[in-house]
Coordinates of C-alpha atoms in Angstrom, one line a residue:
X1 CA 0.0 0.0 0.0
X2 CA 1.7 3.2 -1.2
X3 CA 1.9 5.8 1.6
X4 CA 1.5 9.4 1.7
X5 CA 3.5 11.7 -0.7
X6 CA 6.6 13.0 1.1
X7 CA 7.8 16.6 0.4
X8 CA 11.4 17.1 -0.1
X9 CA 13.3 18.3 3.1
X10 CA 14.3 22.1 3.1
X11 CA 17.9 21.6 0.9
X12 CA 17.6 18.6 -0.6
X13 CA 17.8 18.8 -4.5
X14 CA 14.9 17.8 -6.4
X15 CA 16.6 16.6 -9.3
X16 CA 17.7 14.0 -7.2
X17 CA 15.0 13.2 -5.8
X18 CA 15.1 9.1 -6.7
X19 CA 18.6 9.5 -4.3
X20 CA 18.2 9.2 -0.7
X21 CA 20.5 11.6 1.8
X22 CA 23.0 9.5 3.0
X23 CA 26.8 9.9 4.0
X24 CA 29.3 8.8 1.2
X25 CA 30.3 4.9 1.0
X26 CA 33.6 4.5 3.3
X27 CA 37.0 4.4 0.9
X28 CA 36.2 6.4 -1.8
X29 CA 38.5 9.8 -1.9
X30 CA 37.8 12.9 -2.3
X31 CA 38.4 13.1 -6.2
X32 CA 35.8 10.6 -6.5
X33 CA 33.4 12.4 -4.6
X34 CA 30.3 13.9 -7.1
X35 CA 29.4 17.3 -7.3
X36 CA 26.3 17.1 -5.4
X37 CA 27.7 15.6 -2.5
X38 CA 30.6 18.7 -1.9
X39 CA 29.9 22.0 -2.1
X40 CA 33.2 24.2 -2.0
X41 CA 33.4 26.3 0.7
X42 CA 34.4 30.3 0.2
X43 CA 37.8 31.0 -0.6
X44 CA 37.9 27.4 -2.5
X45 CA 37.9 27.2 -5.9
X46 CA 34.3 26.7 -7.3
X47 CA 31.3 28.5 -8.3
X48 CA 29.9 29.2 -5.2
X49 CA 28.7 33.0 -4.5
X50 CA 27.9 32.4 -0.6
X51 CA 30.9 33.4 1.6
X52 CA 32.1 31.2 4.9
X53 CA 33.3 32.6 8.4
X54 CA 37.1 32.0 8.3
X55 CA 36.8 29.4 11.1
X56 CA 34.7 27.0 9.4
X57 CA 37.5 27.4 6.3
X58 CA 39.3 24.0 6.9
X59 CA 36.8 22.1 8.8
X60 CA 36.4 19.9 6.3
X61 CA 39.7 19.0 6.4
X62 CA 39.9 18.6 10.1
X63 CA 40.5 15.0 11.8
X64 CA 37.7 13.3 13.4
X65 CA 38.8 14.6 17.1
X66 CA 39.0 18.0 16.3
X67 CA 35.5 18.1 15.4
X68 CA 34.9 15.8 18.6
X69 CA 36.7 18.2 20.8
X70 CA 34.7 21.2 19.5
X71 CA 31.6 19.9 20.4
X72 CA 32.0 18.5 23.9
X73 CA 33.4 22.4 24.3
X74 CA 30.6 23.9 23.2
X75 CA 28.3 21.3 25.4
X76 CA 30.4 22.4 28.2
X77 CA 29.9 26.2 27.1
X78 CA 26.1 26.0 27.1
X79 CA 26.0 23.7 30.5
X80 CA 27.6 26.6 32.2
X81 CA 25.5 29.3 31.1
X82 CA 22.5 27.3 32.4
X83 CA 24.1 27.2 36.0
X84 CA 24.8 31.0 35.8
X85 CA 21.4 31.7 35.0
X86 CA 19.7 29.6 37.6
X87 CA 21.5 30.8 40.5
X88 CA 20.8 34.5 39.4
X89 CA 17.1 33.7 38.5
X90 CA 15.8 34.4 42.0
X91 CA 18.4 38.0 42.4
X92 CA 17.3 39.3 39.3
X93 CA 14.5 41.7 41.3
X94 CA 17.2 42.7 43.2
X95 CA 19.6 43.5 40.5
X96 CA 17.0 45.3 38.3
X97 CA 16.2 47.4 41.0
X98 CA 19.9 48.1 41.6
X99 CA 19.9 48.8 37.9
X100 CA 16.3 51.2 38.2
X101 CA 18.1 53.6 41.2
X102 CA 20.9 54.0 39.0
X103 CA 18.6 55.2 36.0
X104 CA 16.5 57.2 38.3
X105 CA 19.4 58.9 40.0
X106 CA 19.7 61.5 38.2
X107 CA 16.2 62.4 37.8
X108 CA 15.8 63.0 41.4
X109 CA 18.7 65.3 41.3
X110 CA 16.7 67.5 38.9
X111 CA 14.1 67.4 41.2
X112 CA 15.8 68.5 43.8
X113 CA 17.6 71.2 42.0
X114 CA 14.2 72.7 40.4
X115 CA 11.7 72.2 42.7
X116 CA 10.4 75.5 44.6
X117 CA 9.0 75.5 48.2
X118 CA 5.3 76.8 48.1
X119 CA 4.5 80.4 50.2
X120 CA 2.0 80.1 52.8
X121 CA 2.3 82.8 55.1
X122 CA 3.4 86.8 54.7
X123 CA 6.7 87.7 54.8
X124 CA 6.6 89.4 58.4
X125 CA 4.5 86.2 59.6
X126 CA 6.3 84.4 62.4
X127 CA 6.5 81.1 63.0
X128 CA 9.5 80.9 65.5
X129 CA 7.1 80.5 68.7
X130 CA 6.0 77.4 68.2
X131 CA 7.4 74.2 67.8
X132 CA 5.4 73.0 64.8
X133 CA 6.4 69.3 64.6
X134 CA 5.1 68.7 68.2
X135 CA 2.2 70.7 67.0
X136 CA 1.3 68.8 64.0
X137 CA 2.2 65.1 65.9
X138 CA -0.6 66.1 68.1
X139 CA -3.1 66.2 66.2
X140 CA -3.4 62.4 65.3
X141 CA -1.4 60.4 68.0
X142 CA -1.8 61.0 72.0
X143 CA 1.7 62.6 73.0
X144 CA 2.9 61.3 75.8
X145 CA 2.7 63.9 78.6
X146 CA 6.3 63.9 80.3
X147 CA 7.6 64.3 76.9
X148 CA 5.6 67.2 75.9
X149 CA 6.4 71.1 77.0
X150 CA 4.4 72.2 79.5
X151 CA 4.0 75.8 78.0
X152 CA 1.2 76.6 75.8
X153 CA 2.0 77.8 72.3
X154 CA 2.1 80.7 70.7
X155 CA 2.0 82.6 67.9
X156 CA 2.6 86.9 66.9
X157 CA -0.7 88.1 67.3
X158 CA 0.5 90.8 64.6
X159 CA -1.0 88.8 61.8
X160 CA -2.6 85.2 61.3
X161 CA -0.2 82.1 61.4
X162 CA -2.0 81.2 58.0
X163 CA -4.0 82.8 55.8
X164 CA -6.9 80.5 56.4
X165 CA -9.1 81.5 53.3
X166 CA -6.8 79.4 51.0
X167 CA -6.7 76.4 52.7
X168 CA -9.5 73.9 50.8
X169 CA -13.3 73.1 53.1
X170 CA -15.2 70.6 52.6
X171 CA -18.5 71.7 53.8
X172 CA -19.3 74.8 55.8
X173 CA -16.0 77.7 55.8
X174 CA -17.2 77.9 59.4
X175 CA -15.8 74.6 60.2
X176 CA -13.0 74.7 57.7
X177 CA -10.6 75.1 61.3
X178 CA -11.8 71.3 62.0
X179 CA -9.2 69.8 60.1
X180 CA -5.9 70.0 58.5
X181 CA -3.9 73.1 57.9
X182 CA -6.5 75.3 58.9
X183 CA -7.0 72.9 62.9
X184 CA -2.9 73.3 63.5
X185 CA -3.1 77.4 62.2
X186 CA -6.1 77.7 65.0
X187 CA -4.3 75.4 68.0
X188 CA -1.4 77.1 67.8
X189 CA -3.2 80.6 67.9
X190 CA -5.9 80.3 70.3
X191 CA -3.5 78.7 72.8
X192 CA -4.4 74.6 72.7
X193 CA -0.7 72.8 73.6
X194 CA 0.3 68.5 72.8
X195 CA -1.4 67.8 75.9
X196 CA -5.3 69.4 75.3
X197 CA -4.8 67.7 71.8
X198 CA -3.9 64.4 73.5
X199 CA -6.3 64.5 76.1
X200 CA -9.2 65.2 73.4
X201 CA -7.9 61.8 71.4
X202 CA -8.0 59.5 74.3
X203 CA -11.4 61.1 75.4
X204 CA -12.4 60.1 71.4
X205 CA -11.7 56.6 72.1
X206 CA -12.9 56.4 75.6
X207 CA -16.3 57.7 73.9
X208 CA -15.9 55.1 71.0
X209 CA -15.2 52.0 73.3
X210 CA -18.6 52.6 74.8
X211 CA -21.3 53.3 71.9
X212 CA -23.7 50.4 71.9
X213 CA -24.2 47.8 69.1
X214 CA -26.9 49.9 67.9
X215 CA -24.8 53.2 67.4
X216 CA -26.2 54.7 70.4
X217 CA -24.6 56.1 73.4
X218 CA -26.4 56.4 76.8
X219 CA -25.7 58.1 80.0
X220 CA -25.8 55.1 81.6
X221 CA -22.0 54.3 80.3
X222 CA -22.5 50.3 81.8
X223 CA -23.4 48.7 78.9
X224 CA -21.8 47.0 76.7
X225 CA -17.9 45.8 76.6
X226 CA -17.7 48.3 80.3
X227 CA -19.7 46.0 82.7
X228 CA -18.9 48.6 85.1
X229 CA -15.4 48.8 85.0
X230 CA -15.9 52.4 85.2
X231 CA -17.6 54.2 87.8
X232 CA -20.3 57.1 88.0
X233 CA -22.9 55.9 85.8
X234 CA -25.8 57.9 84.9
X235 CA -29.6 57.7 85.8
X236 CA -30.8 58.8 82.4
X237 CA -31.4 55.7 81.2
X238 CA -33.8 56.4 78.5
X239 CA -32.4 59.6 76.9
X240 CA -30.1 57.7 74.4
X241 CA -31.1 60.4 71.8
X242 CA -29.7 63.3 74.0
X243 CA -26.5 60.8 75.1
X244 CA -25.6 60.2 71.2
X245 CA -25.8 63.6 70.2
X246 CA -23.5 64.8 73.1
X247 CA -21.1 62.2 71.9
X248 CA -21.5 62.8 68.3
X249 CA -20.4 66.2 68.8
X250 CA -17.5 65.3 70.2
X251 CA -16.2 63.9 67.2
X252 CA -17.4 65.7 64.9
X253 CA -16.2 69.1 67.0
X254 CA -12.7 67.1 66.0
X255 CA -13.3 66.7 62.6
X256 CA -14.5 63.3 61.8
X257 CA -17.5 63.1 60.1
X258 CA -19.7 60.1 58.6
X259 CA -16.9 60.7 55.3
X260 CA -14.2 61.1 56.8
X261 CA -11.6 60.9 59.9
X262 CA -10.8 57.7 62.0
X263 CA -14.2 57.3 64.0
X264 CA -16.0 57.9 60.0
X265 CA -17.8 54.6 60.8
X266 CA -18.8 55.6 64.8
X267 CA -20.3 58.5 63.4
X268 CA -22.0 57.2 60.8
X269 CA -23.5 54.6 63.1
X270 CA -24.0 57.3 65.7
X271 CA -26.2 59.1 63.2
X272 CA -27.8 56.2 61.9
X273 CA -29.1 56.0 64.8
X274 CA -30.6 59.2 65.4
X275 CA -32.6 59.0 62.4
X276 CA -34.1 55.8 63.4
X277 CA -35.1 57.4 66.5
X278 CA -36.6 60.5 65.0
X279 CA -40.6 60.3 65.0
X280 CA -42.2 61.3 61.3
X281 CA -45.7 61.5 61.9
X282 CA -47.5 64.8 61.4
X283 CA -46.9 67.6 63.9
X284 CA -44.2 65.8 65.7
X285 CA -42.1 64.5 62.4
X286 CA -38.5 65.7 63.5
X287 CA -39.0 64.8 67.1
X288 CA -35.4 63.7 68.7
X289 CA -37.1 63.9 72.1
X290 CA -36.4 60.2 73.0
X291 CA -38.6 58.1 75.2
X292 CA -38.5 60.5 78.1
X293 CA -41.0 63.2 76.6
X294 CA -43.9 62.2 73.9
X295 CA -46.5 64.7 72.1
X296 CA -49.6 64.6 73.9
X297 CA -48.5 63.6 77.5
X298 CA -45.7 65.3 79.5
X299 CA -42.8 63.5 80.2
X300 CA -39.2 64.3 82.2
X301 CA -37.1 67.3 82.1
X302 CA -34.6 66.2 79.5
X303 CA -37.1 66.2 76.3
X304 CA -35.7 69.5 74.6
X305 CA -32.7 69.2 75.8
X306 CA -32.3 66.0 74.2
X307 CA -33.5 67.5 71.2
X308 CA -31.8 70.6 71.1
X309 CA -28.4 68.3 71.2
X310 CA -29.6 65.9 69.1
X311 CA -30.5 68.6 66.3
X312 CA -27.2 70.2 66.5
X313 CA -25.3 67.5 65.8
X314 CA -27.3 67.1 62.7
X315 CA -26.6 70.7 61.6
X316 CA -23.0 69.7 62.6
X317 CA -22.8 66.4 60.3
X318 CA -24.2 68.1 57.6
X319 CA -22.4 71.1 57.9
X320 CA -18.9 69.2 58.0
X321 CA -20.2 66.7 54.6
X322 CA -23.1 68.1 53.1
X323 CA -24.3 64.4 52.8
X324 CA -27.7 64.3 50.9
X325 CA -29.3 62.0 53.3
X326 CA -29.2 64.0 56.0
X327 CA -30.5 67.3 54.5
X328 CA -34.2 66.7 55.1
X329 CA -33.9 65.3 58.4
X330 CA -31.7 67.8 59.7
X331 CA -34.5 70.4 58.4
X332 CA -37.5 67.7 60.2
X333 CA -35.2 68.6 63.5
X334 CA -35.1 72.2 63.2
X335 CA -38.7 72.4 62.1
X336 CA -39.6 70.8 65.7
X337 CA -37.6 73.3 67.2
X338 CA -39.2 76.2 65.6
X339 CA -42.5 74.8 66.2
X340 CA -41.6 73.8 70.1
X341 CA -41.0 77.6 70.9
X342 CA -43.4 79.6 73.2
X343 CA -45.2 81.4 71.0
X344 CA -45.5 84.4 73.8
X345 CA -42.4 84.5 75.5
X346 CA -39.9 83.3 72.8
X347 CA -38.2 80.6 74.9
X348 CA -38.2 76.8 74.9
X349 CA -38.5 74.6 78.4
X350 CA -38.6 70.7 79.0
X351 CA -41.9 70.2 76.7
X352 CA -43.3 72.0 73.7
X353 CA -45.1 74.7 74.4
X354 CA -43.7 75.4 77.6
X355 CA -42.7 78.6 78.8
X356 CA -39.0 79.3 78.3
X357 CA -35.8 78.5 80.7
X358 CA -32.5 80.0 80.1
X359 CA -30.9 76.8 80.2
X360 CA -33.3 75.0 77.6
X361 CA -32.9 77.9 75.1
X362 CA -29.2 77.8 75.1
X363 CA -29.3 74.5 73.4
X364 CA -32.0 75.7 70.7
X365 CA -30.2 78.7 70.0
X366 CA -27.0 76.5 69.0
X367 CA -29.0 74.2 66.9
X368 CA -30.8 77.2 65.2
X369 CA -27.6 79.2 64.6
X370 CA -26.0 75.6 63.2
X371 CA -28.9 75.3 60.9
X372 CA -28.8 79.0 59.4
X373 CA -24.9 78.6 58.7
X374 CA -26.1 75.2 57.3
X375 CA -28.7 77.4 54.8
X376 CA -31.4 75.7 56.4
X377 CA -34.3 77.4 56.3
X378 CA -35.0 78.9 60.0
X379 CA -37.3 82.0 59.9
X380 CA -35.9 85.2 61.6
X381 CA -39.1 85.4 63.6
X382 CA -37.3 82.0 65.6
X383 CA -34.6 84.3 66.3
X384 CA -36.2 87.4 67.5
X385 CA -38.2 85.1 69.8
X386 CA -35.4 84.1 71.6
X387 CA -33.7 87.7 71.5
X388 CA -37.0 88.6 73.8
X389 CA -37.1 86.3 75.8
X390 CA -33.1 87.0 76.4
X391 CA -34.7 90.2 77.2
X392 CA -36.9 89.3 79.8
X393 CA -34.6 87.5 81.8
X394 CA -31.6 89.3 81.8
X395 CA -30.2 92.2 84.8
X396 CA -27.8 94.8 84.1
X397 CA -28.8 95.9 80.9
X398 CA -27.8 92.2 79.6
X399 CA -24.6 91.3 81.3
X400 CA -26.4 89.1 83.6
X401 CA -28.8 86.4 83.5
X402 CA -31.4 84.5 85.4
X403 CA -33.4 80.9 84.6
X404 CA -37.3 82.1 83.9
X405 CA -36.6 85.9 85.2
X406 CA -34.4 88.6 85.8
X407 CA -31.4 87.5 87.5
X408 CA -27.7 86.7 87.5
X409 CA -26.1 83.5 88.4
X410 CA -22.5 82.4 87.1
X411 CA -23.9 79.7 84.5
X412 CA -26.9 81.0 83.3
X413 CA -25.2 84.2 82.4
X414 CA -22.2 82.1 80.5
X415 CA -25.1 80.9 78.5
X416 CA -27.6 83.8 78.0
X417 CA -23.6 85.7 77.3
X418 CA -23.2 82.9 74.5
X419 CA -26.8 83.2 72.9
X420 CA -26.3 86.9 72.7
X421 CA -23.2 86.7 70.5
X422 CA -24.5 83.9 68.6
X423 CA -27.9 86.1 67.7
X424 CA -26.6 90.1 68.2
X425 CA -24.8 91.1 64.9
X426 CA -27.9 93.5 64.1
X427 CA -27.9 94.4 67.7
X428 CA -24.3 95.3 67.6
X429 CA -23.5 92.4 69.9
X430 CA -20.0 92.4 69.2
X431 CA -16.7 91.9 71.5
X432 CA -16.1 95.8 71.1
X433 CA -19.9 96.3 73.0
X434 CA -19.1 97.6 76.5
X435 CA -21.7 94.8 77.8
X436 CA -19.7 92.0 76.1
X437 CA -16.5 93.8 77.7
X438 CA -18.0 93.8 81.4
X439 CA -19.9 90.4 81.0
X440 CA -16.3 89.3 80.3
X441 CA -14.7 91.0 83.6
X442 CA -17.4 89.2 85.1
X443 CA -16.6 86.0 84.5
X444 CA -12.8 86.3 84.4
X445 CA -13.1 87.2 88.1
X446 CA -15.0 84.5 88.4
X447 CA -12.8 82.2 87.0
X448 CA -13.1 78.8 85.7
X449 CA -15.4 76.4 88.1
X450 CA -13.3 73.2 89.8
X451 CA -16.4 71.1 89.5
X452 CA -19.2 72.6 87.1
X453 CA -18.5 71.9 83.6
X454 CA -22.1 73.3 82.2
X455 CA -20.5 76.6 83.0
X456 CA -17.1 75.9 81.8
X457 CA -18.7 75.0 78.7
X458 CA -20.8 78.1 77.6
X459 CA -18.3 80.0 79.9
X460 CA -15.4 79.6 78.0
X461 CA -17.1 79.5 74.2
X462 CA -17.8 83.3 75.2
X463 CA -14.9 84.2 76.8
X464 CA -12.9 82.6 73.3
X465 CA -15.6 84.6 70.9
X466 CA -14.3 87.9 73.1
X467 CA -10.5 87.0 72.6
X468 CA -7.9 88.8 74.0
X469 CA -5.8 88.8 77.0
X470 CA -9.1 87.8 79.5
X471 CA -9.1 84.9 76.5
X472 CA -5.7 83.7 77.4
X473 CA -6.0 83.6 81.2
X474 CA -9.3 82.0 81.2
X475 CA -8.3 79.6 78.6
X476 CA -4.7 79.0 80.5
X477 CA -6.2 77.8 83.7
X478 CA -8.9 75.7 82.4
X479 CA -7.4 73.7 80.2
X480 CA -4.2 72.8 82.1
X481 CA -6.9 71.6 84.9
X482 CA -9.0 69.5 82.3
X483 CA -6.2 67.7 81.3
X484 CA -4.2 67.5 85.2
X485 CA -7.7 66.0 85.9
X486 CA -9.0 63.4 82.6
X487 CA -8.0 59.7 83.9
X488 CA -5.2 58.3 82.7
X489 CA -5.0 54.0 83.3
X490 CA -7.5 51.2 83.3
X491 CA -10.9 51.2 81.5
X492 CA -11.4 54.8 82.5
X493 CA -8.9 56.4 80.6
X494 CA -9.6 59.2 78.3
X495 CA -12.8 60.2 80.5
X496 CA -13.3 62.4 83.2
X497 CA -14.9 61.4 87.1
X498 CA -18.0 64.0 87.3
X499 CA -17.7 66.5 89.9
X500 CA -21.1 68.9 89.4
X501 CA -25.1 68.0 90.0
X502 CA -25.1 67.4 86.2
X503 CA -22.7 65.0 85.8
X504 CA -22.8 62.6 89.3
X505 CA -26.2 61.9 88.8
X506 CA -28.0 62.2 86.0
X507 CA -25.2 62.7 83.4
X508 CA -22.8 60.7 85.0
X509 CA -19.1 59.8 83.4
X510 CA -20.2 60.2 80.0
X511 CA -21.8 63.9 80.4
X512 CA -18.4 64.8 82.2
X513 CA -16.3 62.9 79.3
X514 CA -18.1 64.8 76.2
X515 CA -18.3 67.9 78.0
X516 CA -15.0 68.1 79.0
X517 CA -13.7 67.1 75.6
X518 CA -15.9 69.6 73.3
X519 CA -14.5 72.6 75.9
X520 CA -10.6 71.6 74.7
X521 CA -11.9 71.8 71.2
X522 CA -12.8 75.1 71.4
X523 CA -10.3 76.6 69.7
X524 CA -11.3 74.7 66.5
X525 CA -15.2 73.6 66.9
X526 CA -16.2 77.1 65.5
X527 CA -14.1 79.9 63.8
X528 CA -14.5 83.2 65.5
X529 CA -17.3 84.8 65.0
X530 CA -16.0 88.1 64.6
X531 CA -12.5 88.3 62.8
X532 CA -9.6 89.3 65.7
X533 CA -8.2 92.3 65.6
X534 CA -5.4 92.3 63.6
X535 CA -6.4 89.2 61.9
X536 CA -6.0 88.7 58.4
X537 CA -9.7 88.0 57.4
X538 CA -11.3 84.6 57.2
X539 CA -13.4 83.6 54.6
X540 CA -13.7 87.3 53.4
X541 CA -13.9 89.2 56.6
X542 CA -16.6 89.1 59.9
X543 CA -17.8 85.7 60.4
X544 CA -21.5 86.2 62.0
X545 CA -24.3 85.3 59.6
X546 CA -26.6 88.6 59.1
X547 CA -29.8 87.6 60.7

């Protein structure tokens, strides 16, 4: 059976193709040898056009164990190469890369040799009383406090550290101190130090370790991973709302958001929770009251409070994002608030309706004033209300303040002080307003309280919207005792034991924690609102919103 066709290997001649390719019969010479079997090589005599290298000249001509010799050398030559290669197989990452730094050398020279620092500051600006590393260190990692200086910082009131309207916001320009640049530029001029900024981290994560599965917080600090370890609980069991607001601020007064930060999932669980908690039927849609205080039946004395906290820290969120989702509730919140307000007096108390206490309205007016900056919509008629009923409970032509009348007790003028500033701009409530000045002497005789911190806290927002040198004492002796006093070991680090009525009973450890923690933001929470004198203008100038 005749097999397949088989086509002539490359070389072989076809018109020979009834020969087969084999080497020539042993004995015959090379005179005998045909044509088609030797082909002479270049150099030989013959017709060939195709030149040889010069070392395959003779080779024909060569003995048996030359040709033997030269190929066991060249097996020898190619077995070596292979071991070479093997054993620099796995190095040849590192060599490459040896190679790469060489190339890149000179590039990074260049660099170097054309790259221009960028300007930040005038050319008179100072920056030789600080230690900025230290400054900067502080504001992500507790410092350690016997390594830290003990002095505050400072900075040449003479002009701003740096010019704060071209560092980038996300959100609201009055929070654009929060973070970054624009958080060191306002520490280090308002007089925070390593320490404050230390003792505000471990207060963060004191507050984290104890938020609840469902993002909540409660006064009653037990719960949870504590079990008790730390003391002075609170009896507000049921005013979670209130409790997660307070907290929320905390953070968010530090600049971490829902977004952003390292608590960005604490917050957004934090908030998460308020919104499941807010009630969306009818007249009460926006209610952050809690459990405590229901429309239609009265309930305990924390029901506004709770919701005047719990709204801010909505205006708060939003203001430091802008996230869509929490636009309408944030507006549900304030809504309540404008509709809780005594309609004859001006004033908000424990319930809707109710006729208004100095201590209740401080809350709202935050919230309100949080909301306008926000560009929620809050009518000016809100505002004027509370601006009368400011009115009717204030003594000395406004430097002093009593709860539901005219009187003048240390706290409840820190806050109706506060509201004033927060709502005067059209009244010319400013720090150059001889009230504002003696309100100011007031308290800075007063000094700051060993144990209550609800006056420490609207106290010293006041006397930091004044500025100046009553600023810096105040501000000097208050914090250095927040942080001699915040524990430092066990479970109970990073809070603070209560010492006031607030705090020991109801409130408890975690009141006296958030508290004490949004009072050593201060110089960041809020930019001024009135530019210092002698500032380089933020943001364009004065700060207040025009109401």
């Amino acid at each position: 059976m005749n097999g397949p066709t088989q086509r002539a290997p490359i070389g072989y001649d076809s018109s020979s193709a009834n020969q087969r390719l084999a080497p020539p019969p042993p004995g015959r010479s090379k005179s005998q040898r045909t044509a088609h079997e030797m082909k002479p090589l270049a150099g030989e005599s013959g017709d060939s056009s195709h030149p040889a290298s010069w070392p395959f000249r003779n080779l024909g001509d060569a003995p048996g164990w030359v040709c033997s010799l030269l190929v066991h050398a060249a097996l020898l030559i190619i077995l070596a190469l292979i071991t070479v290669t093997h054993q620099f197989r796995d190095r040849l990452p590192e060599i490459l890369a040896v190679l790469g730094e060489r190339e890149r050398a000179p590039v990074a020279e260049k660099l170097e040799t054309t790259f221009q620092p960028i300007e930040v500051a005038e050319a008179d600006s100072s920056l030789e009383s600080f230690d900025a590393q230290d400054l900067v260190s502080s504001l992500s990692l507790p410092l350690p406090l016997e390594e830290t200086p003990q002095e505050p910082i400072r900075v040449s009131t003479k002009t701003d550290l740096i010019s704060l309207e071209s560092i980038p916001t996300v959100g609201s320009p009055e929070f654009s101190g929060r973070t970054g640049v624009g958080k060191a530029a306002l520490i280090a001029r308002e007089g925070g130090t390593p320490e404050s900024e230390a003792a505000v981290a471990l207060g963060l994560q004191w507050l984290a370790n104890h938020q609840n599965r469902n993002g909540s917080w409660s006064f009653n600090h037990t719960t949870r991973q504590c079990r008790g370890q730390c003391s002075h609980p609170g009896s507000l069991n049921n005013c979670t709302t209130g409790a997660t607001g307070l907290a929320l601020l905390c953070f968010l007064g530090a600049g971490h958001s829902d977004q952003t930060g390292e608590y960005k999932r604490t917050v957004f669980r934090g908030l998460k929770y308020l919104l499941s908690q807010m009630k969306s039927s009818h007249r009460d849609t926006g209610n952050l009251m809690g459990r405590t205080a229901r429309r239609g039946r009265r309930g305990g004395n924390e029901g506004m409070y709770a919701q005047g906290i719990a709204t801010l820290a909505l205006c708060e969120a939003y203001n430091l994002g802008h996230s869509k989702f929490l636009r309408k509730p944030t507006q549900d919140a304030l809504n309540f608030i404008i509709r809780a307000q005594d309609t004859s007096g001006g004033g908000w108390r424990y319930n809707p309706g109710d006729p208004g206490d100095t201590s209740v309205v401080g809350w709202q007016v935050m919230a309100l004033y949080s909301g306008r900056i926000a560009e929620m919509d809050v009518p000016q008629q809100t505002f004027d209300g509370a601006w009368a009923f400011l009115d009717s409970v204030q003594s000395d032509e406004g430097v002093g303040y009593g709860y539901r009348r005219p009187g003048a007790t240390p706290t409840l003028s820190a806050v109706g002080l506060l509201s004033r500033m927060y709502l005067g701009k059209q009244h010319g409530w400013d720090p150059t307003n001889p009230v504002v000045k003696l309100g100011a002497k007031r308290l800075s005789v007063l000094g700051p309280s060993a144990k209550d911190m609800y006056y420490n806290y609207y106290a010293t927002q006041f006397m930091y919207q004044v500025g100046g040198d009553t600023w810096i004492s105040w501000n000097n002796e208050l914090r250095d005792q927040l942080v001699a006093k915040q524990d430092k070991k066990g479970h109970a680090a990073g809070s603070w034991l209560p010492t006031c009525p607030h705090g020991s009973r109801p409130g408890g450890r975690l009141y006296m924690t958030a508290m004490s923690i949004l009072t050593l933001e201060v110089y960041y929470r809020h930019l001024p609102i009135y530019a210092r004198s002698g500032d380089v203008p933020i943001d364009g100038g004065d700060r207040p919103i025009d109401f």
